[in-house]
Every structure is written in C-alpha cells, then in structure tokens.
Short mmCIF file of N, CA and C in Angstrom, two decimals:
data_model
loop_
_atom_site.label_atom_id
_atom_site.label_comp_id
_atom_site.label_asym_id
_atom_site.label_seq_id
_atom_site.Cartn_x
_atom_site.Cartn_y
_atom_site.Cartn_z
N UNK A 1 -7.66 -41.53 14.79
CA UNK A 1 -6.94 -41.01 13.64
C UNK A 1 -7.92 -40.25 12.72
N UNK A 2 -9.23 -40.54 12.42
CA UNK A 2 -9.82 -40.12 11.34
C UNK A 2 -10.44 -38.66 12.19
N UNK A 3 -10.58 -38.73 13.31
CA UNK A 3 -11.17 -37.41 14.12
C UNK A 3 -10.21 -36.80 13.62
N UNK A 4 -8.98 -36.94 13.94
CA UNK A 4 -7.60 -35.86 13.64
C UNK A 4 -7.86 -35.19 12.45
N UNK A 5 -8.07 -35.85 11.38
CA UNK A 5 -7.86 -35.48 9.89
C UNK A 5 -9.18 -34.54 9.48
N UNK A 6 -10.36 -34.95 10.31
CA UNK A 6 -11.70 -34.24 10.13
C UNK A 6 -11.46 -33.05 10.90
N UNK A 7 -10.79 -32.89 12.23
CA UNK A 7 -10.26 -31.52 12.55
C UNK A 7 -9.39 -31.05 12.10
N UNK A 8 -8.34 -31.33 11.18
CA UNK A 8 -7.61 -30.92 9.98
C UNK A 8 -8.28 -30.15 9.40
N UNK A 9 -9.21 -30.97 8.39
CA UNK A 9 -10.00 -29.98 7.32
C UNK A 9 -10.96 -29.07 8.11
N UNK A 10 -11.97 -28.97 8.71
CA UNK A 10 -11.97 -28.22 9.83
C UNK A 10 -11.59 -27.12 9.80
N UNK A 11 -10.73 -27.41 10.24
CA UNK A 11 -9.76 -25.84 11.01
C UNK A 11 -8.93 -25.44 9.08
N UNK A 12 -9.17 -26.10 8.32
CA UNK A 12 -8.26 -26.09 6.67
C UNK A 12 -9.58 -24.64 5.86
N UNK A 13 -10.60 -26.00 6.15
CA UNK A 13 -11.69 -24.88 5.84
C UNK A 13 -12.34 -23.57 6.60
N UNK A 14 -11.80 -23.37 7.78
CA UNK A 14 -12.55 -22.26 8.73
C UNK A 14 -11.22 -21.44 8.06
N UNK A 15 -10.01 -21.65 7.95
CA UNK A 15 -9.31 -20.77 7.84
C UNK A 15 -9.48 -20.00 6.50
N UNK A 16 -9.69 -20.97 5.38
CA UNK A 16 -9.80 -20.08 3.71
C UNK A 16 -10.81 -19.64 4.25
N UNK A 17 -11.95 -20.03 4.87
CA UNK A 17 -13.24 -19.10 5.01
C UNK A 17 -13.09 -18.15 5.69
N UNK A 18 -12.36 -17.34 6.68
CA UNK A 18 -11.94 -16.24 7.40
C UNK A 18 -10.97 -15.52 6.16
N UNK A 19 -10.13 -16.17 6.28
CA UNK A 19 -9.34 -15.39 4.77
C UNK A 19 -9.95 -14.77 3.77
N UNK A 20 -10.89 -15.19 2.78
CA UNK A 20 -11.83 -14.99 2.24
C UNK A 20 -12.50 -14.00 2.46
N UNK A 21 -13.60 -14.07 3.80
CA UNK A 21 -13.67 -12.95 4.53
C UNK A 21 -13.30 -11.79 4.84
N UNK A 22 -12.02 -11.72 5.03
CA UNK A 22 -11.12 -11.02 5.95
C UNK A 22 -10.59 -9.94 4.14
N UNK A 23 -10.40 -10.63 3.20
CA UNK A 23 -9.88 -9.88 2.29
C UNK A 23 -11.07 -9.17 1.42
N UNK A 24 -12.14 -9.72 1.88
CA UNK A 24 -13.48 -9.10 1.54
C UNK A 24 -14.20 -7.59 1.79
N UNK A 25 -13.44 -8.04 3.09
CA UNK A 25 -13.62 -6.78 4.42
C UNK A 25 -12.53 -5.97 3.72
N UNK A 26 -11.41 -5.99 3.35
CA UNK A 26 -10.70 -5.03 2.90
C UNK A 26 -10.73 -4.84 1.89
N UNK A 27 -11.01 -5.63 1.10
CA UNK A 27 -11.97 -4.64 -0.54
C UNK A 27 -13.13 -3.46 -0.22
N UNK A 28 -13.89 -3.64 0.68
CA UNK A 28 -14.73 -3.23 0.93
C UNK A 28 -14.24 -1.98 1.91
N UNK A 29 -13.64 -1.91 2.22
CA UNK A 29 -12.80 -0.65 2.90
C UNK A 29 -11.94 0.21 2.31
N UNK A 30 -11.47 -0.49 1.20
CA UNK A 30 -10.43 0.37 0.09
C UNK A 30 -11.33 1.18 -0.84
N UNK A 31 -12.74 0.59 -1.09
CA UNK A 31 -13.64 1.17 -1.84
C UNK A 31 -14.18 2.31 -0.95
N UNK A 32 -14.39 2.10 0.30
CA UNK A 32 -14.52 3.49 1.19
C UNK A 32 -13.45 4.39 1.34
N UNK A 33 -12.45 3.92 1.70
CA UNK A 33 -11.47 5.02 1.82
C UNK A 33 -11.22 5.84 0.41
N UNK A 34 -11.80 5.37 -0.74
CA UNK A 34 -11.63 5.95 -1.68
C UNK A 34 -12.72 6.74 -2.10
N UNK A 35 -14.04 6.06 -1.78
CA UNK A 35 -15.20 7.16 -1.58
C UNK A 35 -15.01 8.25 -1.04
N UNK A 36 -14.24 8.29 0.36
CA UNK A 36 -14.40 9.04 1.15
C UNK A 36 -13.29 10.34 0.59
N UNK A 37 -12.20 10.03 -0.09
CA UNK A 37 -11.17 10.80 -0.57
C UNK A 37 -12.07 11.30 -1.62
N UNK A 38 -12.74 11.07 -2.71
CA UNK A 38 -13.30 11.44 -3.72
C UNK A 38 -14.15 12.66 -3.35
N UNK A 39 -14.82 12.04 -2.16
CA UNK A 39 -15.39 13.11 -1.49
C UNK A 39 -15.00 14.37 -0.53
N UNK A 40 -13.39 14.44 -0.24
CA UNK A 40 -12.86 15.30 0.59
C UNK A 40 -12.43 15.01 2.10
N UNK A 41 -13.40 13.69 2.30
CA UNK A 41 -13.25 13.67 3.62
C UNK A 41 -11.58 12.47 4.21
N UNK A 42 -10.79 13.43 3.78
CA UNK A 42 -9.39 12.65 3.97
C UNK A 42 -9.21 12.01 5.46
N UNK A 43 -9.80 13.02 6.81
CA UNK A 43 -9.84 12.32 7.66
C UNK A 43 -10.16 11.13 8.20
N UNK A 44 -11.44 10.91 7.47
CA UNK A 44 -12.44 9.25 7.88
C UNK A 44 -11.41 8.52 7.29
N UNK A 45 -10.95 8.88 5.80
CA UNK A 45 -9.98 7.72 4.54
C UNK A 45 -8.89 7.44 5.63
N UNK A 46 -8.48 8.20 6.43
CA UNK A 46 -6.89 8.08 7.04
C UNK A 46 -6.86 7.45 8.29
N UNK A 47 -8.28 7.59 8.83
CA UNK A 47 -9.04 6.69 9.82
C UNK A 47 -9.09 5.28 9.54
N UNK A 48 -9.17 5.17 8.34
CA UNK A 48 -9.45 3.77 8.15
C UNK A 48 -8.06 3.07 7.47
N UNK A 49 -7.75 3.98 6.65
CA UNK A 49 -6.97 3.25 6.06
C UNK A 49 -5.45 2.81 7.02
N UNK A 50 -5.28 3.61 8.11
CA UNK A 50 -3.91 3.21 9.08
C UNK A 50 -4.04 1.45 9.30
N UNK A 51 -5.11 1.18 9.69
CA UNK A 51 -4.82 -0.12 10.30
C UNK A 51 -4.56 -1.00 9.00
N UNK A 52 -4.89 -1.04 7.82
CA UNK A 52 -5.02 -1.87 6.39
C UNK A 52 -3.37 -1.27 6.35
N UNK A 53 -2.68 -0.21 6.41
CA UNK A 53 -1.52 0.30 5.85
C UNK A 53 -0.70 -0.51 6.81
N UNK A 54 -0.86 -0.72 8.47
CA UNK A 54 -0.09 -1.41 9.09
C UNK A 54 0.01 -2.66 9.19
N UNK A 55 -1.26 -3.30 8.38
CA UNK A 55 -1.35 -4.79 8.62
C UNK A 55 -0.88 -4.99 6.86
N UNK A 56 -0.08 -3.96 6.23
CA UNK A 56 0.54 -4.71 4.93
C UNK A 56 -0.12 -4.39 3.84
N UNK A 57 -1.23 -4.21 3.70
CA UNK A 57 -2.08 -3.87 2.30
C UNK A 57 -1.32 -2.84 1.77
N UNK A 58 -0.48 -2.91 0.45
CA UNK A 58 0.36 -1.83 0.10
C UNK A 58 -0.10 -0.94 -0.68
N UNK A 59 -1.82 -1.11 -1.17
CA UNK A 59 -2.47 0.43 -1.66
C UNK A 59 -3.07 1.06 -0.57
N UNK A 60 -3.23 0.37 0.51
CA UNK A 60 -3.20 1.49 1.75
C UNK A 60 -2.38 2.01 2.04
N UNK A 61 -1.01 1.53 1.91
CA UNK A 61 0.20 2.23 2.42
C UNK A 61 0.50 3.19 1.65
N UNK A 62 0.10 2.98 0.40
CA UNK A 62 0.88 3.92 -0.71
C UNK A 62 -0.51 5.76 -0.39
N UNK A 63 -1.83 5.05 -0.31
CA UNK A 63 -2.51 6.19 0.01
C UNK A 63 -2.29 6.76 1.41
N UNK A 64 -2.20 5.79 2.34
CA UNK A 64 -1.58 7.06 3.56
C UNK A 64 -0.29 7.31 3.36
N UNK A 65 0.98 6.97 2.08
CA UNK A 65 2.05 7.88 1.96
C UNK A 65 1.09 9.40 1.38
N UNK A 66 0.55 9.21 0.38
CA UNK A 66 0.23 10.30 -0.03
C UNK A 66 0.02 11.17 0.81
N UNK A 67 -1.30 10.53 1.71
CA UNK A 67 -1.95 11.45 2.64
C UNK A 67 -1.50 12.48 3.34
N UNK A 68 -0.15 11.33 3.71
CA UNK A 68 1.07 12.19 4.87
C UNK A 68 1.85 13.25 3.87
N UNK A 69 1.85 13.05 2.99
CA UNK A 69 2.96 13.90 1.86
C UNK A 69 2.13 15.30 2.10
N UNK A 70 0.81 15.06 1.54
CA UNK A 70 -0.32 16.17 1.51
C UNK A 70 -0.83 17.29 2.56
N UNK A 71 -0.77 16.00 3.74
CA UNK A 71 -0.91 16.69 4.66
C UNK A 71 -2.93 16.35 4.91
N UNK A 72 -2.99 15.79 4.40
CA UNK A 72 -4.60 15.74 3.83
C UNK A 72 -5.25 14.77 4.77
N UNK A 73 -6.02 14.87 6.10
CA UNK A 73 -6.49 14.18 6.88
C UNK A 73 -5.72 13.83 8.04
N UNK A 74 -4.41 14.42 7.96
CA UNK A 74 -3.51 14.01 9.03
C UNK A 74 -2.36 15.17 9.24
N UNK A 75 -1.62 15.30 9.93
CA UNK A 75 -0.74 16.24 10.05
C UNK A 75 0.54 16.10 8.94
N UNK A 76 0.21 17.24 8.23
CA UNK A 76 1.89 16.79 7.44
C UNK A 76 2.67 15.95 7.42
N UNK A 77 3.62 15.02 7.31
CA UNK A 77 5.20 13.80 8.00
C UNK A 77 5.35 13.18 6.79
N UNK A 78 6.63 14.07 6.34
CA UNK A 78 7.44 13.40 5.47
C UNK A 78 7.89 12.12 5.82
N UNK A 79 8.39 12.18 7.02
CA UNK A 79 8.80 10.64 7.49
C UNK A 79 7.85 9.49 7.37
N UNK A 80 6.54 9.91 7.60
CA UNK A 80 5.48 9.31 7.61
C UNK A 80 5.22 8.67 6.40
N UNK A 81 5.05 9.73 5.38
CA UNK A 81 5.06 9.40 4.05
C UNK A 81 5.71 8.28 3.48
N UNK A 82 7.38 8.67 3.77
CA UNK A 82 8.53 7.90 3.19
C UNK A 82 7.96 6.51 3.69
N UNK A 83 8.23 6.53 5.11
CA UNK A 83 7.70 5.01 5.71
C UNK A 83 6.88 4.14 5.23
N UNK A 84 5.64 4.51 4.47
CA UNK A 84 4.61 3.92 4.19
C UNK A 84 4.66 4.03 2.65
N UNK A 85 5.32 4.72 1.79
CA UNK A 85 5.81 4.60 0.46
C UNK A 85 6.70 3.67 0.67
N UNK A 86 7.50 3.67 1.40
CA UNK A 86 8.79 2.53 1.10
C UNK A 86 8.53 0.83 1.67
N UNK A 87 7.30 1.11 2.65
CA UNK A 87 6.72 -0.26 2.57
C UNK A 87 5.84 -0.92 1.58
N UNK A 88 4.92 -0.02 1.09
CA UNK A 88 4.34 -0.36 0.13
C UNK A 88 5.46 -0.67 -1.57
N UNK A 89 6.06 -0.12 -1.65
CA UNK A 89 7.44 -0.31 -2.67
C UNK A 89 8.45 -1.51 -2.26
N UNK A 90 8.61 -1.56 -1.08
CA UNK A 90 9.05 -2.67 -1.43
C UNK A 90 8.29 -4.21 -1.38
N UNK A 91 7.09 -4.19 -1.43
CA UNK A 91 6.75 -5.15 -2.15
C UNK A 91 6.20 -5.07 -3.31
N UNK A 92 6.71 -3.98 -4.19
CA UNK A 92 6.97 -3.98 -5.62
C UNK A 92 5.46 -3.21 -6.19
N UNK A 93 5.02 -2.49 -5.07
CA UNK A 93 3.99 -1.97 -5.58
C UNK A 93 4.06 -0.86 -6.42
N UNK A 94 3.72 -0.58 -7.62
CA UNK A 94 4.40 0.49 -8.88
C UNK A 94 4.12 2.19 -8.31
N UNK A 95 2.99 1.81 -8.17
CA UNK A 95 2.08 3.09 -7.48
C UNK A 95 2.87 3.91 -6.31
N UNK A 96 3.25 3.04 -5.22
CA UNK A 96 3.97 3.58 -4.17
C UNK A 96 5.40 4.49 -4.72
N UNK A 97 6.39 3.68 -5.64
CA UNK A 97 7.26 3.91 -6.45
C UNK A 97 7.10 4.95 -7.14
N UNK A 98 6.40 5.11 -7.54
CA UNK A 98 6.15 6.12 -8.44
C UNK A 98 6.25 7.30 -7.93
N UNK A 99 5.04 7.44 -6.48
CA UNK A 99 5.09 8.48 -5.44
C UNK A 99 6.63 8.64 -5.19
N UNK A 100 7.08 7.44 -4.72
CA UNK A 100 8.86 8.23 -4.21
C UNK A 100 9.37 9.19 -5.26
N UNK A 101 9.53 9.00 -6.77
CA UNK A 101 10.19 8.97 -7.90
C UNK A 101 9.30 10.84 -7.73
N UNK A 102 8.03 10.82 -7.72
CA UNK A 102 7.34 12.18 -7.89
C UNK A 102 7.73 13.04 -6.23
N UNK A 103 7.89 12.29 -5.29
CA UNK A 103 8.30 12.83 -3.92
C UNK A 103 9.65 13.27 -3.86
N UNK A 104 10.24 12.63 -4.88
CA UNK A 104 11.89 13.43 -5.29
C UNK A 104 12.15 14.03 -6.75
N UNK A 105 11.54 14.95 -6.59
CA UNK A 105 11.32 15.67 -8.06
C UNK A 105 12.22 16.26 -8.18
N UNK A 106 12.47 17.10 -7.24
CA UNK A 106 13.55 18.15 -6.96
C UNK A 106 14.57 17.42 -7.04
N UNK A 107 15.15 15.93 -7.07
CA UNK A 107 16.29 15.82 -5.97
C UNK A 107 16.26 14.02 -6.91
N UNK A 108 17.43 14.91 -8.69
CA UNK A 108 17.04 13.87 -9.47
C UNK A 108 18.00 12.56 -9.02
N UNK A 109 19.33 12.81 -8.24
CA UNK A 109 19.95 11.95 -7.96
C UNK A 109 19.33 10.95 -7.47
N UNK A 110 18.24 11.40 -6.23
CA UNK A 110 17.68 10.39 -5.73
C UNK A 110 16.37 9.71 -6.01
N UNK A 111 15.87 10.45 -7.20
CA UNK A 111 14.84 9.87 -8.05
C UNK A 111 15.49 8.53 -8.89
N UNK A 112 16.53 8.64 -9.42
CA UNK A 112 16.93 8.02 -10.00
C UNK A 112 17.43 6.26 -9.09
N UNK A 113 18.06 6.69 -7.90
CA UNK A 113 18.32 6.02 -6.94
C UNK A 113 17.14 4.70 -6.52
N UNK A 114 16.00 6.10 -6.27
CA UNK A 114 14.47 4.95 -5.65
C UNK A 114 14.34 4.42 -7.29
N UNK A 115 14.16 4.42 -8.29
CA UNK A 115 13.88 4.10 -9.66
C UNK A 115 15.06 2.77 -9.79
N UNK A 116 16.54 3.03 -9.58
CA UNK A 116 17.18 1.76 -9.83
C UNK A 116 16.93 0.51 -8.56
N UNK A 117 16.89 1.25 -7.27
CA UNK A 117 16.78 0.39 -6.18
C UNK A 117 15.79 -0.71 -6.47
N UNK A 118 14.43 -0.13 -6.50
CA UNK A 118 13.21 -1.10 -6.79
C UNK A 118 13.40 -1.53 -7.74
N UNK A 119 13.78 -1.28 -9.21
CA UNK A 119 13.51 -1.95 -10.61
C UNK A 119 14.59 -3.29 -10.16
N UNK A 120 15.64 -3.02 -9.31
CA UNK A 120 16.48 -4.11 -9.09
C UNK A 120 15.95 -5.32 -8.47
N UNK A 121 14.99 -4.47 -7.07
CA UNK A 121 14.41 -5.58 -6.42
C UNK A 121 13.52 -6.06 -7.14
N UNK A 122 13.06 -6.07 -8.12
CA UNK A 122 11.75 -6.29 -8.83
C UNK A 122 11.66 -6.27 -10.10
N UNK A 123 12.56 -6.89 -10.95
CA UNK A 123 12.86 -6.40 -12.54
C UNK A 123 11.74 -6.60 -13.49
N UNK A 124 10.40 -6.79 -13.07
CA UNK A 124 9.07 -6.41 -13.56
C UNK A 124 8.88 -5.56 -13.97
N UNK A 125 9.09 -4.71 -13.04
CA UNK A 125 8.78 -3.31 -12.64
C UNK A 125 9.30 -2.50 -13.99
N UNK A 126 10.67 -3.13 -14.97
CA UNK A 126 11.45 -2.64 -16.07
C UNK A 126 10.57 -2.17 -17.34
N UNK A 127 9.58 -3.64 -17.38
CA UNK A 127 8.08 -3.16 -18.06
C UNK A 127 7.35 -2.39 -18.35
N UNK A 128 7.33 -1.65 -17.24
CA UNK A 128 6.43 -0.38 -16.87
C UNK A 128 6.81 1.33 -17.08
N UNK A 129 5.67 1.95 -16.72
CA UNK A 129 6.67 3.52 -16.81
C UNK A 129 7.89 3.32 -15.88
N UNK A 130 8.51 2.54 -14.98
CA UNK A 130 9.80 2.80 -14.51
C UNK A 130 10.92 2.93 -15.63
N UNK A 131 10.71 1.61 -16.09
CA UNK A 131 11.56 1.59 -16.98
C UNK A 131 12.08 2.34 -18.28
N UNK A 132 10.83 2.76 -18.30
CA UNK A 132 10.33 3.73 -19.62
C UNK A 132 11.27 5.20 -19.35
N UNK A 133 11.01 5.62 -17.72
CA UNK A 133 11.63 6.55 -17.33
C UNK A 133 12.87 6.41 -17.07
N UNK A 134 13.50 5.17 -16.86
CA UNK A 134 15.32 4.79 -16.62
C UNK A 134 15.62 4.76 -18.33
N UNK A 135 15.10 4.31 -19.38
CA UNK A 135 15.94 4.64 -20.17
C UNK A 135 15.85 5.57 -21.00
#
C-alpha cells in the first residue's frame, strides 16, 4: 500500500514538473515568435507559432489569425484566420475578439454579431473595450 501512494506522488510530482516545464517552453516561444515579428521575420513566427496555436495557446492563435489575415509569413486564408480567431475567442480571449470585430469592419452587422456572441459567452468581456463599443 505505501509503494502505491509513493508512486502516486511520484508520478503527482513528475507531472506539475513537466507542466511547469512545458508552459515555460511556451513562454519562451511566444517571446520568440514575437521577436521574430518585431523583426519582420513572419515566416520563422508562423513556424513556430502553428503548433502552440494547435495545441490551444490562444495568443498563438490569435497571432496566426492575424498572420493569415495579413498574409504575413504564410499564404493569405481568410478561413485560416477566422479559424484561429474564433478559437482563440472562444475561450474569451479579448485580443482574438477584437481582431474579428476589426476583421469585420466593413460588415457592421456582423461586427456587432461577433461583439454580442462572445460578450454573451463571457460577460467579462462587458468590462472591457467590448463593451465600451456595444454601448
């Protein structure tokens, strides 16, 4: 019984310590991909940042929406964009949101739309320039 519980903590502590790690590693990559944008080089940023955007990090997602909007390190794709704005938004990230709200400039019906959708999912968000801009 007491082996059990010592491989409990064990495997309790290897895991916060990989975690730890692991979100370390992606601080440390968000600070590059942002070096690297500062510096022009959108390709390396878009290099790196896909796998952080697919594994959920939603200021990666929100910078390869941009990227794709821009066209900047990658081939043009609105779809692309949307996809990775609307993942990063819906977990209430303001930044991503914002991009939709500025990605439908033209097209206030549906600015207004991405602006009520999220503030709904997320009535935080009411706080902020969203809200500022809904009323």
């Amino acid at each position: 019984m007491k082996s059990m519980k010592t491989q409990q903590h064990f495997l309790a502590a290897a895991l916060a310590m990989f975690m730890a790690i692991s979100a370390q590693a992606q601080a440390q990559t968000m600070y590059n991909v942002q070096y690297w944008m500062e510096q022009g080089n959108y390709t390396e940023a878009a290099k790196r940042l896909r796998p952080l955007a697919d594994g959920g990090n939603a200021e990666a997602q929100t910078l390869a929406a941009q990227l794709f909007f821009e066209g900047k390190g990658v081939t043009k794709n609105e779809a692309q964009g949307l996809k990775y704005a609307k993942m990063a938004a819906d977990q209430g990230h303001e930044p991503a949101i914002e991009l939709l709200v500025e990605h439908f400039e033209s097209k206030p019906e549906q600015q207004f739309k991405v602006m009520t959708d999220y503030t709904g999912k997320h009535p935080y968000l009411l706080k902020g320039a969203l809200g500022q801009k809904l009323a």
